[in-house]
Short mmCIF file of N, CA, C and O in Angstrom, two decimals:
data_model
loop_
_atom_site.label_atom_id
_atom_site.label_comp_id
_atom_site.label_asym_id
_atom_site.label_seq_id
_atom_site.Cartn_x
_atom_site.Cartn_y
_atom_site.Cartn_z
N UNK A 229 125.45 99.93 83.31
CA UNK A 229 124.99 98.62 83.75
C UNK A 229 125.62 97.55 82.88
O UNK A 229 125.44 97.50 81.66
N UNK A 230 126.51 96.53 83.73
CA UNK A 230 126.33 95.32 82.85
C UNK A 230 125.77 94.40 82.34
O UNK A 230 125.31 93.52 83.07
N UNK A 231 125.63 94.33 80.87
CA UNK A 231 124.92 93.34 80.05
C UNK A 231 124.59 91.88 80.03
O UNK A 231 123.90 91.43 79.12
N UNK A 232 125.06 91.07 81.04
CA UNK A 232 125.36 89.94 80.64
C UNK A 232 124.69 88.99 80.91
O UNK A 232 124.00 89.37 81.86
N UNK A 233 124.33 87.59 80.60
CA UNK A 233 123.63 86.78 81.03
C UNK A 233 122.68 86.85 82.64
O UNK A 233 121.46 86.99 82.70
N UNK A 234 123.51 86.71 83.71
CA UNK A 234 123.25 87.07 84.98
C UNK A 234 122.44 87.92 85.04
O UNK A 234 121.34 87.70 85.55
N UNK A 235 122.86 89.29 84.45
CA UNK A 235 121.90 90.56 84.53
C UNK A 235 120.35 90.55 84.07
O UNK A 235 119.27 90.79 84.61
N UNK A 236 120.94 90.02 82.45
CA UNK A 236 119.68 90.04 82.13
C UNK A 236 118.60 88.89 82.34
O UNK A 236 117.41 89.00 82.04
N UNK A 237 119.24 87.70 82.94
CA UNK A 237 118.47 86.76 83.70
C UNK A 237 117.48 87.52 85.02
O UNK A 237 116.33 87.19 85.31
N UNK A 238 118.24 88.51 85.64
CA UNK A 238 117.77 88.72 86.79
C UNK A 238 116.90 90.19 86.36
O UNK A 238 115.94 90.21 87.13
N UNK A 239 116.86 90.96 85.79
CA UNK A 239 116.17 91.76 85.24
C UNK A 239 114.52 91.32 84.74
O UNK A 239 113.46 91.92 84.90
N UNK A 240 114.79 90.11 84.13
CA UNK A 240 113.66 89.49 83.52
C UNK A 240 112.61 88.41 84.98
O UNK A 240 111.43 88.08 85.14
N UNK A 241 113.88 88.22 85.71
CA UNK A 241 112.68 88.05 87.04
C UNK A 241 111.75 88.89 87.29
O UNK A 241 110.52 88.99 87.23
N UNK A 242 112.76 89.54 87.62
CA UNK A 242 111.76 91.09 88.53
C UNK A 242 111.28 91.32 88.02
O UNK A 242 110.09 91.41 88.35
N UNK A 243 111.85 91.81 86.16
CA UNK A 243 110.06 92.68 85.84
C UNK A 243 109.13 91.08 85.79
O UNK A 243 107.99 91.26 86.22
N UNK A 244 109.26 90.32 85.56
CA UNK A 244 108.01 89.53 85.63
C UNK A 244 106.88 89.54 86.57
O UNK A 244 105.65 89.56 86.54
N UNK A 245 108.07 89.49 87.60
CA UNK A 245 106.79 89.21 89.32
C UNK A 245 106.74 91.02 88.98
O UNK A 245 105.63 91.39 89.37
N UNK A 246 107.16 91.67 88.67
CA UNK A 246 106.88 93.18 89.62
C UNK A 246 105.59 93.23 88.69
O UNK A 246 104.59 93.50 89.35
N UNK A 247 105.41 93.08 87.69
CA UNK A 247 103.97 93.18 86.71
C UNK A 247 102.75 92.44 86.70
O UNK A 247 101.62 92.75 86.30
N UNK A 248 103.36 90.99 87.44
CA UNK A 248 101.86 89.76 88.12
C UNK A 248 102.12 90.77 89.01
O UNK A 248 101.35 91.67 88.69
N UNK A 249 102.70 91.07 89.84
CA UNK A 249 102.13 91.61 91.04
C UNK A 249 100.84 93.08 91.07
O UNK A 249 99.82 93.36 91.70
N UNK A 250 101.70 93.72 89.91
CA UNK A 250 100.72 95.03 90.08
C UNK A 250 99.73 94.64 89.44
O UNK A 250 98.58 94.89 89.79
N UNK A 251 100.08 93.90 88.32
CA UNK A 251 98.42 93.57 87.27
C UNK A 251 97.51 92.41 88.75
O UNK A 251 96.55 93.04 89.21
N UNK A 252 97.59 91.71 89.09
CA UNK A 252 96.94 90.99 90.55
C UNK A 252 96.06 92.57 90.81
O UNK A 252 94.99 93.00 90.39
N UNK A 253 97.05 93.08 91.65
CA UNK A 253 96.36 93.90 92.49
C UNK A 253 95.02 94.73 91.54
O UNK A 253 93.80 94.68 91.72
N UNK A 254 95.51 95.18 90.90
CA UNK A 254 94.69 96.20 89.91
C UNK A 254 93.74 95.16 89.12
O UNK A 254 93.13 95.64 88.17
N UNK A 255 93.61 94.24 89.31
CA UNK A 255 92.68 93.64 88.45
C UNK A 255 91.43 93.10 89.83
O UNK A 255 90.20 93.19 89.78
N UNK A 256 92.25 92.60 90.88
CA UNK A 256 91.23 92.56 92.40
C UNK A 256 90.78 93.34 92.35
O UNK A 256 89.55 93.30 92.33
N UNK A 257 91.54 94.70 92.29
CA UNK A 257 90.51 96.04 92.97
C UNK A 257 89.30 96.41 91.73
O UNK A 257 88.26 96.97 92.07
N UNK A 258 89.52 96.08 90.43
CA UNK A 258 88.11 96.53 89.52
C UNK A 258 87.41 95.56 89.12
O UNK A 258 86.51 95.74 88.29
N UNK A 259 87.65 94.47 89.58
CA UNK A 259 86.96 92.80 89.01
C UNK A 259 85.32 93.30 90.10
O UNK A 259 85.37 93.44 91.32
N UNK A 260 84.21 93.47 89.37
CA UNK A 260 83.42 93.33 89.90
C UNK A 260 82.94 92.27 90.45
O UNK A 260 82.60 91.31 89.74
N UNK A 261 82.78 92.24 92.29
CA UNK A 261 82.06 91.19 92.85
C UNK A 261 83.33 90.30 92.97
O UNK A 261 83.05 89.10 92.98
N UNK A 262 84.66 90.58 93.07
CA UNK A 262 85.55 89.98 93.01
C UNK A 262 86.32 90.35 94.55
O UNK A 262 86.59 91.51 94.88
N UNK A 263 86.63 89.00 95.52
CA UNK A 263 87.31 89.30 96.25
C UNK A 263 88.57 88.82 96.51
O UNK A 263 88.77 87.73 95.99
N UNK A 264 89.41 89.21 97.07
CA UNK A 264 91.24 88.13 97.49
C UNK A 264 90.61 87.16 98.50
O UNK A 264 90.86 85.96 98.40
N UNK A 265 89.87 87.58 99.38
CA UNK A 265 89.82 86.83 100.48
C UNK A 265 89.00 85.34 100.28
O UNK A 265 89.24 84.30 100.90
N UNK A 266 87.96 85.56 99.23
CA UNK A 266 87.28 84.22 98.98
C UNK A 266 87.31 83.68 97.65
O UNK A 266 86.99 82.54 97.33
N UNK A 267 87.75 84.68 96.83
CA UNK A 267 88.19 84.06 95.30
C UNK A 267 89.50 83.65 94.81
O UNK A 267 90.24 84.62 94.95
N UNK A 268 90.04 82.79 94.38
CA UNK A 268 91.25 82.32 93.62
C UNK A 268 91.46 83.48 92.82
O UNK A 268 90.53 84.22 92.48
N UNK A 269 92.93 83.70 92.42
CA UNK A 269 93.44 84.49 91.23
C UNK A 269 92.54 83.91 90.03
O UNK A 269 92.00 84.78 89.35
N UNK A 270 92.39 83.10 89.81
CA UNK A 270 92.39 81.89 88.27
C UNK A 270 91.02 82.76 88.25
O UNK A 270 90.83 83.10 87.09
N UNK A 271 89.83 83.32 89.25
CA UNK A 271 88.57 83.35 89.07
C UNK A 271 88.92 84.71 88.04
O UNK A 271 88.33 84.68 86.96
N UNK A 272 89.90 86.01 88.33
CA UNK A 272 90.26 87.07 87.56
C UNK A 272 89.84 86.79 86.01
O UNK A 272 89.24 87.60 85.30
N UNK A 273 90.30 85.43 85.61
CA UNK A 273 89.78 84.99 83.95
C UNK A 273 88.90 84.73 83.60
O UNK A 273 88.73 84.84 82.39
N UNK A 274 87.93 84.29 84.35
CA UNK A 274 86.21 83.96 84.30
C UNK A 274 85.72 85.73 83.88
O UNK A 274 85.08 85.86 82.83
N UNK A 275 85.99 86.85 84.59
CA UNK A 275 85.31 87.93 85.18
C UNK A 275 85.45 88.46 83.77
O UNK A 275 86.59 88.48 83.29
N UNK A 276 84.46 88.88 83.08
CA UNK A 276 84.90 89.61 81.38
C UNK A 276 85.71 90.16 81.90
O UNK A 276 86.84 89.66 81.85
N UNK A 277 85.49 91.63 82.73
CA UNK A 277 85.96 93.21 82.85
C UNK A 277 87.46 92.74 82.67
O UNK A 277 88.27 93.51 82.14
N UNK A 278 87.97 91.02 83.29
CA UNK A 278 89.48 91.35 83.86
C UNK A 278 90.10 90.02 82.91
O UNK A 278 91.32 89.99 82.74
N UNK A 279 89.26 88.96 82.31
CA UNK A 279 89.55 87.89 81.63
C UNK A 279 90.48 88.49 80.72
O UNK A 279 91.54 88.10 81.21
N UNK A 280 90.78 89.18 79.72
CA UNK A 280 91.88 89.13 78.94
C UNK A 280 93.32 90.04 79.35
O UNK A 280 94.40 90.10 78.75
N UNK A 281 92.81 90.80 80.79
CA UNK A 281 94.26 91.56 81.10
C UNK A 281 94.83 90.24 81.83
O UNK A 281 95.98 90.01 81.46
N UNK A 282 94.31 89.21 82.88
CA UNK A 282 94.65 88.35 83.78
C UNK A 282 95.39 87.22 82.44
O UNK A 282 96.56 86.88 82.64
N UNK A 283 94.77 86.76 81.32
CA UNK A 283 95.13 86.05 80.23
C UNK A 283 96.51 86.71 79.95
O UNK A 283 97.26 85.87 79.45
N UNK A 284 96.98 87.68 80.07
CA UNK A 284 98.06 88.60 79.16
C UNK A 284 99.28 88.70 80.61
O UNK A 284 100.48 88.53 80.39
N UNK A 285 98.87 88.94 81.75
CA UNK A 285 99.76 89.23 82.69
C UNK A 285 100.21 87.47 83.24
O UNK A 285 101.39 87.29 83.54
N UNK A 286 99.20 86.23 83.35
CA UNK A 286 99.85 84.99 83.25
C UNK A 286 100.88 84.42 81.75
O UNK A 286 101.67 83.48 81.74
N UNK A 287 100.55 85.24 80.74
CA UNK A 287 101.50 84.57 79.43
C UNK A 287 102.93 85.42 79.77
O UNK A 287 104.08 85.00 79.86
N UNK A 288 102.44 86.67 79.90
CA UNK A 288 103.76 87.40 80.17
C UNK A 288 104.55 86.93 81.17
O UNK A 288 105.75 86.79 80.95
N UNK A 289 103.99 86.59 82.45
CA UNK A 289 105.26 85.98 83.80
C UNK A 289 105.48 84.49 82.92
O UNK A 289 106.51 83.85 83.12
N UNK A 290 104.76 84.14 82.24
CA UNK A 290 105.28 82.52 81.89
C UNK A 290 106.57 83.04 80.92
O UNK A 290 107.62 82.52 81.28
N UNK A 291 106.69 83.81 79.95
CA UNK A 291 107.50 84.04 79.24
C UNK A 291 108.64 84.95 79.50
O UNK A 291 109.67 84.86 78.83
N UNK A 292 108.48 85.90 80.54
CA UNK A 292 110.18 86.56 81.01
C UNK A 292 110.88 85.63 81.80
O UNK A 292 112.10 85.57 81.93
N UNK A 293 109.47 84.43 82.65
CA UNK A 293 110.54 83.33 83.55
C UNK A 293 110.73 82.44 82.11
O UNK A 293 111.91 82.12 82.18
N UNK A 294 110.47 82.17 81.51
CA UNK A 294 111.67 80.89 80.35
C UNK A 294 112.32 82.05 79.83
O UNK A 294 113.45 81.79 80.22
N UNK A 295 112.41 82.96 79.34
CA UNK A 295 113.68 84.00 78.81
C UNK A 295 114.79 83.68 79.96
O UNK A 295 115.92 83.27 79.66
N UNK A 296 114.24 84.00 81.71
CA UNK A 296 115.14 83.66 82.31
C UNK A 296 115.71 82.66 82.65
O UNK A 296 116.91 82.63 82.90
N UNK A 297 114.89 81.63 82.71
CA UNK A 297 115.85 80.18 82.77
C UNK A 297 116.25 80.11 81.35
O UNK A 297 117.14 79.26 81.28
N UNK A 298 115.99 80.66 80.07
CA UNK A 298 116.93 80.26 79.26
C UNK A 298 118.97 81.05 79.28
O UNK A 298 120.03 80.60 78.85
N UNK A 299 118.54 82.50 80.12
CA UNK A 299 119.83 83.27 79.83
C UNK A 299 120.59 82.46 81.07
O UNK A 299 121.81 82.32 80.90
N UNK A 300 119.91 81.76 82.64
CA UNK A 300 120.79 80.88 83.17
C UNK A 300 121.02 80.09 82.91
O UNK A 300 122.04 79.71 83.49
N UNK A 301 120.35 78.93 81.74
CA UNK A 301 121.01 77.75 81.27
C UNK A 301 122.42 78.45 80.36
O UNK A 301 123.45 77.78 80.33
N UNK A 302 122.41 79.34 79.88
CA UNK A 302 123.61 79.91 78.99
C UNK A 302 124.90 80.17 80.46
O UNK A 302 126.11 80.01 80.32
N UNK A 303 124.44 80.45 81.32
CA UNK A 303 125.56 80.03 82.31
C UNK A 303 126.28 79.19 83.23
O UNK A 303 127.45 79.05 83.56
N UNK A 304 124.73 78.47 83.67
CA UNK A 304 125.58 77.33 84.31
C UNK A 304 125.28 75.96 84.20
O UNK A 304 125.41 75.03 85.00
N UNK A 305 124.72 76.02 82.69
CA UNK A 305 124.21 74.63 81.24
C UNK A 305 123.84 73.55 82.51
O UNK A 305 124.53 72.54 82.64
N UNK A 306 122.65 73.82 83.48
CA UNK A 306 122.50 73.19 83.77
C UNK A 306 120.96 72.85 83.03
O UNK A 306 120.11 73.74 82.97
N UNK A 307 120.74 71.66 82.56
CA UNK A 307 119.39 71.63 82.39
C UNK A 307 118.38 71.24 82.41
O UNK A 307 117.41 71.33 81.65
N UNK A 308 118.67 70.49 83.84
CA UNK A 308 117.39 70.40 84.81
C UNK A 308 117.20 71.84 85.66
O UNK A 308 116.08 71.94 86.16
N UNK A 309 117.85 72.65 85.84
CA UNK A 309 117.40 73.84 86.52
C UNK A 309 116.36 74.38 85.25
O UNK A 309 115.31 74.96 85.54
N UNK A 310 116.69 74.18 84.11
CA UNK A 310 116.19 75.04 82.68
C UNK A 310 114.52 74.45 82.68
O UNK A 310 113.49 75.03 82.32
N UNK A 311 114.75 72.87 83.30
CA UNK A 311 113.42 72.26 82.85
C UNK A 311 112.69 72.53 84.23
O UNK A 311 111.55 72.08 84.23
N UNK A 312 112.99 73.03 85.19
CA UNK A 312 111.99 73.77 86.50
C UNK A 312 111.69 74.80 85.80
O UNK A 312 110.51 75.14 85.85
N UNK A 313 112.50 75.50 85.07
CA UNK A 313 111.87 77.14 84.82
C UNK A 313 111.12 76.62 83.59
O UNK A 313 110.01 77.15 83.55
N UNK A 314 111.37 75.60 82.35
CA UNK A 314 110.41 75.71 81.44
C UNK A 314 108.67 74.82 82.29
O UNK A 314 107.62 75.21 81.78
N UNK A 315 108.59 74.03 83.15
CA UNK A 315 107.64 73.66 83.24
C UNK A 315 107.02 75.01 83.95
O UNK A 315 106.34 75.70 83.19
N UNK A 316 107.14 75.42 85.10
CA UNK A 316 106.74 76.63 85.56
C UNK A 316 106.47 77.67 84.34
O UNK A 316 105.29 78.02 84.24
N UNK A 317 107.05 78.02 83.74
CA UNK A 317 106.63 78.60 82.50
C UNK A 317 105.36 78.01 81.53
O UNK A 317 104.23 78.43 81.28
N UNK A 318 105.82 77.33 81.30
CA UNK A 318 104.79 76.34 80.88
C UNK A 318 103.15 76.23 81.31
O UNK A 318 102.32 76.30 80.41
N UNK A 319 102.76 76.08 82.59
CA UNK A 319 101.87 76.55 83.53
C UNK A 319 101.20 77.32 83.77
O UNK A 319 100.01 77.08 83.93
N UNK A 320 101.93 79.08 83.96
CA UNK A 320 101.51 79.99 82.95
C UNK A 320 101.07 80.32 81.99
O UNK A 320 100.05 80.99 82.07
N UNK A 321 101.41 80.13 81.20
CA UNK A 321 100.84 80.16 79.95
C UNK A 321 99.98 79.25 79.63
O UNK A 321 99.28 79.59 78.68
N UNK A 322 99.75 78.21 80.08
CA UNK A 322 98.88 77.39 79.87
C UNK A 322 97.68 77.88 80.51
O UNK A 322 96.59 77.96 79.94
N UNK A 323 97.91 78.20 81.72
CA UNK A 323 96.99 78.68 82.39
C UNK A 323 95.91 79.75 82.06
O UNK A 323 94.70 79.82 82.25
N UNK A 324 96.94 80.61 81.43
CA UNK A 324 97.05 81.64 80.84
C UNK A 324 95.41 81.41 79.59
O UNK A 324 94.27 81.89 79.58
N UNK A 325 96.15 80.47 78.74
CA UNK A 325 95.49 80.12 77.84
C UNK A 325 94.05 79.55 77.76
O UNK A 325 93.26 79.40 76.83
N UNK A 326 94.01 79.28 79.15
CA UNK A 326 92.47 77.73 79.49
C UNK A 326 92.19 78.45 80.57
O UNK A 326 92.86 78.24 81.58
N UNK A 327 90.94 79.64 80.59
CA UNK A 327 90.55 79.55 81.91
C UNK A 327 89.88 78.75 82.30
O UNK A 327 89.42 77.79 81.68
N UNK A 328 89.66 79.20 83.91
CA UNK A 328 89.12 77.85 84.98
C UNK A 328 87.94 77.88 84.87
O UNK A 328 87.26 77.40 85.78
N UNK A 329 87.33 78.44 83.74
CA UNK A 329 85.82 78.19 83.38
C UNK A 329 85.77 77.05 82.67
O UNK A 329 84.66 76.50 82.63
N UNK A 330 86.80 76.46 82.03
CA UNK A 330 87.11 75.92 80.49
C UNK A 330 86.48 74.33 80.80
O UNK A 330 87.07 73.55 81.54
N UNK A 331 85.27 74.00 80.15
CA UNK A 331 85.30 72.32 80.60
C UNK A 331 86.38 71.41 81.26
O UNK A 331 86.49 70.84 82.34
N UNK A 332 87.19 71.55 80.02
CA UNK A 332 88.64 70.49 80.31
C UNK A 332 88.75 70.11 81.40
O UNK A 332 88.70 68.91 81.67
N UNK A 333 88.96 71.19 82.46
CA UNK A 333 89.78 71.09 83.72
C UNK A 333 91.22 71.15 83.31
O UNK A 333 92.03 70.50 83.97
N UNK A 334 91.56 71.79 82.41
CA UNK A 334 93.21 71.39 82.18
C UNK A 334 93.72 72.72 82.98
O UNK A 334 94.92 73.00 82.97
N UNK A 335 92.85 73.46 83.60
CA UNK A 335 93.29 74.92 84.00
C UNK A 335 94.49 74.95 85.24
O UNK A 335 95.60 75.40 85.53
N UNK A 336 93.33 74.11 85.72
CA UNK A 336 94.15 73.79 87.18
C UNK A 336 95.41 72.76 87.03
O UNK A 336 96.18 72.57 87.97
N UNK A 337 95.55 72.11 85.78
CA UNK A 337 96.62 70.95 85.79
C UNK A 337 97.79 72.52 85.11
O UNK A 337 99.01 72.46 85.26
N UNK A 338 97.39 73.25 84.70
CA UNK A 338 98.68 74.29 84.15
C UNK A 338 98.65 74.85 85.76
O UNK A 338 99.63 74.77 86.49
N UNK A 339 97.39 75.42 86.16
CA UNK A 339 97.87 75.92 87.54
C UNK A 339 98.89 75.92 88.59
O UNK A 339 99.51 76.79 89.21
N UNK A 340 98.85 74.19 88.58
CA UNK A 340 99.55 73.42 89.48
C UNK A 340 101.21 73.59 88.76
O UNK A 340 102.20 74.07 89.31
N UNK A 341 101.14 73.29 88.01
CA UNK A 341 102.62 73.50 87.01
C UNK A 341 103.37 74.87 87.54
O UNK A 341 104.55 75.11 87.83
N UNK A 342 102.22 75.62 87.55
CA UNK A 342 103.04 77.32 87.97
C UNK A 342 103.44 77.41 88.93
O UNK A 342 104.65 77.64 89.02
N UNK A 343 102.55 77.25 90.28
CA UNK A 343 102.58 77.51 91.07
C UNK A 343 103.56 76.51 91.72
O UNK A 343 103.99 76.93 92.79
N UNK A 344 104.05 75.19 91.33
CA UNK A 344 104.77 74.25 92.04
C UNK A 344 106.15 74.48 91.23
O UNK A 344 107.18 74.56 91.90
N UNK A 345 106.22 74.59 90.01
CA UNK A 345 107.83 74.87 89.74
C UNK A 345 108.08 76.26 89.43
O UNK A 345 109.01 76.63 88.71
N UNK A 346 107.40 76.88 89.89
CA UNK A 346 107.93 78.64 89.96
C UNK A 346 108.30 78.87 91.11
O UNK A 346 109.08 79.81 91.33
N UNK A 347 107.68 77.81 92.41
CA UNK A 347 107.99 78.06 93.77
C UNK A 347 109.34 77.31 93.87
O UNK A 347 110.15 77.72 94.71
N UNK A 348 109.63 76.32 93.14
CA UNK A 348 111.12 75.78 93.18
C UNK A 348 112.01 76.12 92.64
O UNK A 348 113.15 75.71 92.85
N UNK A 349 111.67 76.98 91.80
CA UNK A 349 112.98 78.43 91.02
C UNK A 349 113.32 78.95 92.19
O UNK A 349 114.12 79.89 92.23
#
């Protein structure tokens, strides 16, 4: 396999989503009293049983996507593409950090961050 920027940009996608994806699923199916159909993801961090795996699987997709917009800014130095992947990143982890229990309300302002510049990556 080749090593190179590209690769390992695109390596670090996939495993990102492929691990929100399975940690999602597996955390729906044992979150007691927890459903897809009428609960938000964000509720996964409220739930003890699932609050610190859901905390760990949002820091992790926030951080393989800025690894990856950092190995594509090393190729095509663009860096407004860099600053879609760091705010989306950003979001994550923030999110990550403040659940949507959290007074603040800052949960949903990282929410929005993820979900709007991860969808424009």
């Amino acid at each position: 396999m080749k090593c190179d920027n590209k690769s390992v940009s695109g390596l670090l996608l996939a495993l990102g989503a492929a691990q929100f994806l399975t940690m999602m699923m597996l955390l729906e199916a044992v979150a007691p009293g927890y459903s897809m159909h009428d609960d938000a993801i964000s509720d996964l961090g409220t739930i003890p049983e699932t609050a610190l795996w859901f905390a760990l699987t949002l820091f992790t997709i926030g951080l393989t996507n800025l690894s990856a917009g950092w190995f594509l800014l090393k190729i095509w130095r663009d860096k407004g593409l860099f600053v879609v992947f760091a705010l989306g990143s950003l979001g994550a982890m923030g999110a990550a950090l403040i659940p949507l229990d959290n007074p603040s309300g800052l949960h949903g302002i990282f929410a929005l961050l993820a979900f709007l510049f991860m969808n424009l990556e």
